[in-house]
Coordinates of C-alpha atoms in Angstrom, one line a residue:
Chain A
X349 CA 58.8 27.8 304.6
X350 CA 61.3 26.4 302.3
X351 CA 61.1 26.2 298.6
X352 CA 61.1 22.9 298.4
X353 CA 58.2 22.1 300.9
X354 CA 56.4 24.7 298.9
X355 CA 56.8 23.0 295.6
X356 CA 56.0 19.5 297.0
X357 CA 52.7 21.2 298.1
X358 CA 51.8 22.8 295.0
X359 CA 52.6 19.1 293.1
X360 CA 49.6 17.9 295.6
X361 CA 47.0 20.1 293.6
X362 CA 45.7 18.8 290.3
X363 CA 45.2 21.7 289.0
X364 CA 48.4 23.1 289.7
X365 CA 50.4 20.3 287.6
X366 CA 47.8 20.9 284.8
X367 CA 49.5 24.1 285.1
X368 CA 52.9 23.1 285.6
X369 CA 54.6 25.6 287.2
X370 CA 57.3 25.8 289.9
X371 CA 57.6 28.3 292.7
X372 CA 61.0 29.9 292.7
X373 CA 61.3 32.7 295.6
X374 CA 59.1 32.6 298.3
X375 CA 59.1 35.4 301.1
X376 CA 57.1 36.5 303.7
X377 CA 54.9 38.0 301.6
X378 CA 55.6 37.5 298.4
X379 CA 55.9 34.8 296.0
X380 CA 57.6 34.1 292.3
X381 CA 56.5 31.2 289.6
X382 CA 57.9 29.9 286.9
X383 CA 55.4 27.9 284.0
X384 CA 56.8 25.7 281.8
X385 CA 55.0 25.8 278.3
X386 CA 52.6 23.3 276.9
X387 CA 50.1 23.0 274.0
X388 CA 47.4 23.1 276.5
X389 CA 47.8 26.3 277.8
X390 CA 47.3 28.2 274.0
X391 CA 44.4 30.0 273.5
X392 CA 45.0 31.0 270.1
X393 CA 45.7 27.8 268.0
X394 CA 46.8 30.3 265.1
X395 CA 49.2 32.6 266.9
X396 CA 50.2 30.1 269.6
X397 CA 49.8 32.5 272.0
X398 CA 48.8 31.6 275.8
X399 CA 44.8 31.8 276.7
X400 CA 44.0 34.9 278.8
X401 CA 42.8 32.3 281.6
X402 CA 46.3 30.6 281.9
X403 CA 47.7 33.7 282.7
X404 CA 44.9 34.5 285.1
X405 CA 45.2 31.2 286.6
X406 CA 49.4 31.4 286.9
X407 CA 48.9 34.8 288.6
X408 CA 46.2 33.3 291.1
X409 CA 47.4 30.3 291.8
X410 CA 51.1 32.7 292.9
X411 CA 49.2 35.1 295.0
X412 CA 47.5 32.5 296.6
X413 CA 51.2 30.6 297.6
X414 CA 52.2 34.5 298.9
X415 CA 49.2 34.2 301.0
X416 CA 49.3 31.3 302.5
X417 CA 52.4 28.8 301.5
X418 CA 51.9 26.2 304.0
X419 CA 48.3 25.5 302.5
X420 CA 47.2 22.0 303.9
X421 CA 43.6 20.6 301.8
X422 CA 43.4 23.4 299.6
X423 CA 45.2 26.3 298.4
X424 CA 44.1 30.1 300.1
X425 CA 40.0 30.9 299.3
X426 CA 40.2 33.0 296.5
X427 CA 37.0 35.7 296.3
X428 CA 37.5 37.5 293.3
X429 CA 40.1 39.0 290.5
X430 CA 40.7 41.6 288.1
X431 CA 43.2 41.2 285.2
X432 CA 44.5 43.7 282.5
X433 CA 46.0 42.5 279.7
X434 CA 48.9 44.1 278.8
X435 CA 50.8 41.7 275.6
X436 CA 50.2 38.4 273.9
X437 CA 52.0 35.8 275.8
X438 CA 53.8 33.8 273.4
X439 CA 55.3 30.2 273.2
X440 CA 58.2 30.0 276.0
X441 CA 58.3 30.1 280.0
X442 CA 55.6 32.3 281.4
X443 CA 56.6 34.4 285.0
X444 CA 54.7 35.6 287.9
X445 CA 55.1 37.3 291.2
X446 CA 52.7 38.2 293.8
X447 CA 53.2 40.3 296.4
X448 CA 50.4 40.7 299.5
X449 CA 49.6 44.5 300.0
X450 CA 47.4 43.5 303.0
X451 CA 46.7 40.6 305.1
X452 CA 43.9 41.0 307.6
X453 CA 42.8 38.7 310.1
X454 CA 39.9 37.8 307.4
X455 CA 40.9 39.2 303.7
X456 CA 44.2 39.3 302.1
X457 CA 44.8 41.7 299.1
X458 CA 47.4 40.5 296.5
X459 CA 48.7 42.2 293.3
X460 CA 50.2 40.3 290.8
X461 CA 52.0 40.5 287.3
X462 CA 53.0 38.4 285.1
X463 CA 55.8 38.6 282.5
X464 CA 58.1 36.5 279.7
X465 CA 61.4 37.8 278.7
X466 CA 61.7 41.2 280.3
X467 CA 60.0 42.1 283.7
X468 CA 60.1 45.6 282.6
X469 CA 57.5 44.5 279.8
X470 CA 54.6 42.7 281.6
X471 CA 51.8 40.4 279.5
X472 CA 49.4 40.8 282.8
X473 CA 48.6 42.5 286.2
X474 CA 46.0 41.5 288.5
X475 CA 44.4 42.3 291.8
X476 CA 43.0 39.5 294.0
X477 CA 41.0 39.2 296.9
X478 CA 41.5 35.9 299.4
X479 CA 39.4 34.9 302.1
X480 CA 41.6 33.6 305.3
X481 CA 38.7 32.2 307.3
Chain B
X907 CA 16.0 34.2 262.1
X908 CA 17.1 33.9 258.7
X909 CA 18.9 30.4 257.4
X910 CA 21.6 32.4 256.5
X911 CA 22.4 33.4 260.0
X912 CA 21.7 30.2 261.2
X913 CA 24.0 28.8 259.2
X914 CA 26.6 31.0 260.1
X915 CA 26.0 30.3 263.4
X916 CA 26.1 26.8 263.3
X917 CA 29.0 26.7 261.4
X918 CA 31.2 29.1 263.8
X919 CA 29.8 26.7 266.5
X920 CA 31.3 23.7 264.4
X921 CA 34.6 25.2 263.6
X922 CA 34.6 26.2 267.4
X923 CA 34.3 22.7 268.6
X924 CA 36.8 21.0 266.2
X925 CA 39.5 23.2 267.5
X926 CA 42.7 20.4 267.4
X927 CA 45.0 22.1 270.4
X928 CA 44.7 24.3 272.9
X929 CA 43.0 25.1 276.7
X930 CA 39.5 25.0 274.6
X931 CA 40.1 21.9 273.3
X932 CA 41.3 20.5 277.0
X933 CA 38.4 22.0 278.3
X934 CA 35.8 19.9 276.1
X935 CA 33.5 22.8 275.7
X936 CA 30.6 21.9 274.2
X937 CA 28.0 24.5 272.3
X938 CA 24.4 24.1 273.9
X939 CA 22.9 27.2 272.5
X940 CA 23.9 29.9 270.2
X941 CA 22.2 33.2 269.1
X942 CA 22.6 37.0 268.9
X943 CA 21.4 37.0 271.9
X944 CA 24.2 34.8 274.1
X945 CA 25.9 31.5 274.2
X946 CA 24.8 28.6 276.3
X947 CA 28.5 26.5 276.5
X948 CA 28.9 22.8 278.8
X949 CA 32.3 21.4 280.6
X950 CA 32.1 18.4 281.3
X951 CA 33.2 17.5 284.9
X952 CA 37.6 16.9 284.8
X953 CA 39.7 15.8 287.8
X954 CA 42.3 17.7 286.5
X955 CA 40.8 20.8 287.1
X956 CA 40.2 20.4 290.8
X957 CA 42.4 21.7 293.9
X958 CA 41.9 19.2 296.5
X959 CA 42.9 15.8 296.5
X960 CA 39.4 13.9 296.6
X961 CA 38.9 15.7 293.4
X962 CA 35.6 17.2 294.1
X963 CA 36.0 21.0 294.2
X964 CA 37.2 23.3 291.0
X965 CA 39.4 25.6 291.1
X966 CA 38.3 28.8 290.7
X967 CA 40.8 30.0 288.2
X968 CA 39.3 27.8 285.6
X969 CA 36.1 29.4 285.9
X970 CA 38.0 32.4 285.0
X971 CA 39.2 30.8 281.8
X972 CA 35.8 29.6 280.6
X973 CA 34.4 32.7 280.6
X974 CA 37.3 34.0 279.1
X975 CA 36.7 31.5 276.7
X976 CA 33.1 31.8 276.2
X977 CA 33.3 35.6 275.7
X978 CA 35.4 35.5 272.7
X979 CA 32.8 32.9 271.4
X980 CA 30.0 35.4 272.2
X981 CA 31.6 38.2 270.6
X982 CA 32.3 36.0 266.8
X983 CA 28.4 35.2 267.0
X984 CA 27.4 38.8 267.8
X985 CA 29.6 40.8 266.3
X986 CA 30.4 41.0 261.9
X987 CA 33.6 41.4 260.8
X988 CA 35.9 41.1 263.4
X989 CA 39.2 39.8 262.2
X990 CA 41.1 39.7 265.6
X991 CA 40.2 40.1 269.4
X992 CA 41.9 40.7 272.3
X993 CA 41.0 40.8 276.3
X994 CA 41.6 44.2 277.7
X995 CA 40.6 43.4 280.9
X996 CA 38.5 40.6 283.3
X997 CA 36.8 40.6 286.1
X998 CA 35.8 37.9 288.2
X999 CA 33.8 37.1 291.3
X1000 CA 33.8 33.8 292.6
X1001 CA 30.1 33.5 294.6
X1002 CA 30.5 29.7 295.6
X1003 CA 32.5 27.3 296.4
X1004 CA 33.0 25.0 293.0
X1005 CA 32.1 21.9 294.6
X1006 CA 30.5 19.1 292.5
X1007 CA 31.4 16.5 290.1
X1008 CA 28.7 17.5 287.6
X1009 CA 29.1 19.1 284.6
X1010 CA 29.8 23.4 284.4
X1011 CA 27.7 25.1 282.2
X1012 CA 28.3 28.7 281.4
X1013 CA 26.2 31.7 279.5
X1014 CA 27.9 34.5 278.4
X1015 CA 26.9 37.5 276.1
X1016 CA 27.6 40.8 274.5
X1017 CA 26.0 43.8 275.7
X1018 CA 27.9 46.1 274.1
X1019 CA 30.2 46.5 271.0
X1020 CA 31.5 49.7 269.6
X1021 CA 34.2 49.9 266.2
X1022 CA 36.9 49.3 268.8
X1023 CA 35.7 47.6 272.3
X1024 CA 33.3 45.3 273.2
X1025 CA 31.7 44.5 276.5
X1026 CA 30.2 41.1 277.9
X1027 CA 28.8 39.4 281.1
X1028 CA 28.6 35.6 281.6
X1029 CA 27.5 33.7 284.4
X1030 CA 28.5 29.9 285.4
X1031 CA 26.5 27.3 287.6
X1032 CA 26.3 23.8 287.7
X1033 CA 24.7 21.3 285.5
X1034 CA 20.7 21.3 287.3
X1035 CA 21.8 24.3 289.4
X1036 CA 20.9 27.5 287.6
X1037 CA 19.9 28.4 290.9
X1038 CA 23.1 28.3 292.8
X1039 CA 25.6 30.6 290.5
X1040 CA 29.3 30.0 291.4
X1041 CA 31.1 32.6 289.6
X1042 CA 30.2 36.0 287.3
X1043 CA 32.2 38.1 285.4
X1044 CA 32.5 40.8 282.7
X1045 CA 35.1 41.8 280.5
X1046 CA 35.8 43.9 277.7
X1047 CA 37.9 43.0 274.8
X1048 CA 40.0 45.4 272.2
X1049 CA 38.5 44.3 268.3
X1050 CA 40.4 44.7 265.0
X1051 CA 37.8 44.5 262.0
X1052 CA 39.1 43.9 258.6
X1053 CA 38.6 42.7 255.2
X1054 CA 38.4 39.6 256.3
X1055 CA 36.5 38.1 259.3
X1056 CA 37.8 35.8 261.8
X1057 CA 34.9 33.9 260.7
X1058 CA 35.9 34.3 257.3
X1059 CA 39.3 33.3 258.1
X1060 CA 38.5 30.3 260.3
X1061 CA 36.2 29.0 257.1
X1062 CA 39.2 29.1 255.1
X1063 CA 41.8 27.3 257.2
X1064 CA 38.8 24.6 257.3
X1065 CA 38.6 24.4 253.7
X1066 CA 35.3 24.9 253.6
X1067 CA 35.1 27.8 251.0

């Protein structure tokens, strides 16, 4: 599936332009977003930094696009999610990639991080669990 | 309880509510019930927050944000003299689908807080529901306690003391 049809799927969700992000590399199972920064996301009105939940919700709403791309009412079913947090994410684009470790005929395992200026320093990992059926 | 507590409480709940900017703020949360004990927090029902079209079913993510959210309330209430919190980690399962219009209400609590870490549980259901959860999660968060409390601190930027 090409980036483009991708991104013209994830502008369907609401939620998704709340978020405002745009998917930059998609693979066969894997899956890259960029977030563009807005007041809404911060969590901490002092510090402007993001709220944990934005970069829980970037990170899921990536892993489920590496699951399944060509999503048609809804994006993938997700079940559940673990996130550490790693470093404040502060004002400025917000990364994430997801790459599937397993896709059954049922369940889908994806890990996730998420990251600002250098990859090698990541604000966020994540495990998630999707259901297929 | 004793006034002064209650106060306190009320206050934090105040100060909480008339956050100007911010995911809280865009969320709507509204304070039901505060004590020791827990938080009782309402989101209103928003569109913007759905995943399909129709506009009918939440997305599950921001489940994960109110009890984010809600935790870090929990934990100003419970805990004295914390001057700075951070998420270590989160844990979500999502037990329904997030289908309704009404509104989301959440309770979340504190089980546990040493000098360093603290440790909560929430639950979420819909507005009539209590019966049907739709997501649970923990978490535990890293504190910093100083001189001055968050509390403290947030009274101050208010120009209340």
């Amino acid at each position: 599936m090409n980036l483009q049809a991708v991104n013209a799927n994830v502008s369907g969700v609401p939620f998704f332009r709340f978020l405002s992000f745009e998917i930059r590399e998609i693979g066969e199972l894997h899956a890259q977003a960029e977030m563009t920064f807005a007041m809404r996301h911060i969590g901490n009105p002092v510090m402007e930094y993001y709220h944990g939940g934005i970069i829980a919700s970037l990170m899921e709403a990536t892993c489920a696009i590496a699951v399944r791309p060509d999503f048609s009412e809804f994006p993938a079913k997700p079940i559940n999610l673990t996130v550490d947090y790693l470093r404040p994410a502060v004002k400025g684009p917000l990364f994430a990639h997801a790459l599937v470790t397993r896709k059954g005929k049922r369940i889908a395992s994806v890990s996730a991080n998420a990251w600002q200026t250098d990859r090698e320093k990541p604000v966020a990992e994540g495990l998630y669990h999707f259901l297929l059926v | 309880m004793p006034d002064i507590e209650k106060t306190k409480m009320e206050q934090i709940a105040q100060i909480w509510n008339a956050r100007r900017s911010g995911l809280i703020t865009e969320m709507a949360l509204k304070i039901e019930e505060v004590s020791k004990e827990g938080v009782l927090v309402r989101m209103p029902f928003n569109p913007d927050f759905c995943v399909d079209r129709n506009q009918t079913l939440l997305h599950g993510s921001i489940l994960t944000a109110l009890l984010d959210s809600v935790f870090g309330l929990a934990n100003l209430i419970a805990i004295e003299g914390i001057s700075a919190m951070a998420t270590l980690d989160l844990r979500v399962d999502y037990l329904r689908a997030a289908q309704s219009r009404a509104d989301v209400i959440v309770r979340a609590h504190c089980f546990r807080a040493t000098r360093h870490i603290c440790f909560n549980s929430g639950s979420i259901w819909f507005d009539q529901h209590e019966d049907e959860e739709i997501a649970r999660g923990t978490a535990s968060f890293a504190l910093t306690r100083g001189e001055i409390g968050l509390y403290d601190a947030l009274l101050k930027e208010e120009g209340r003391t």
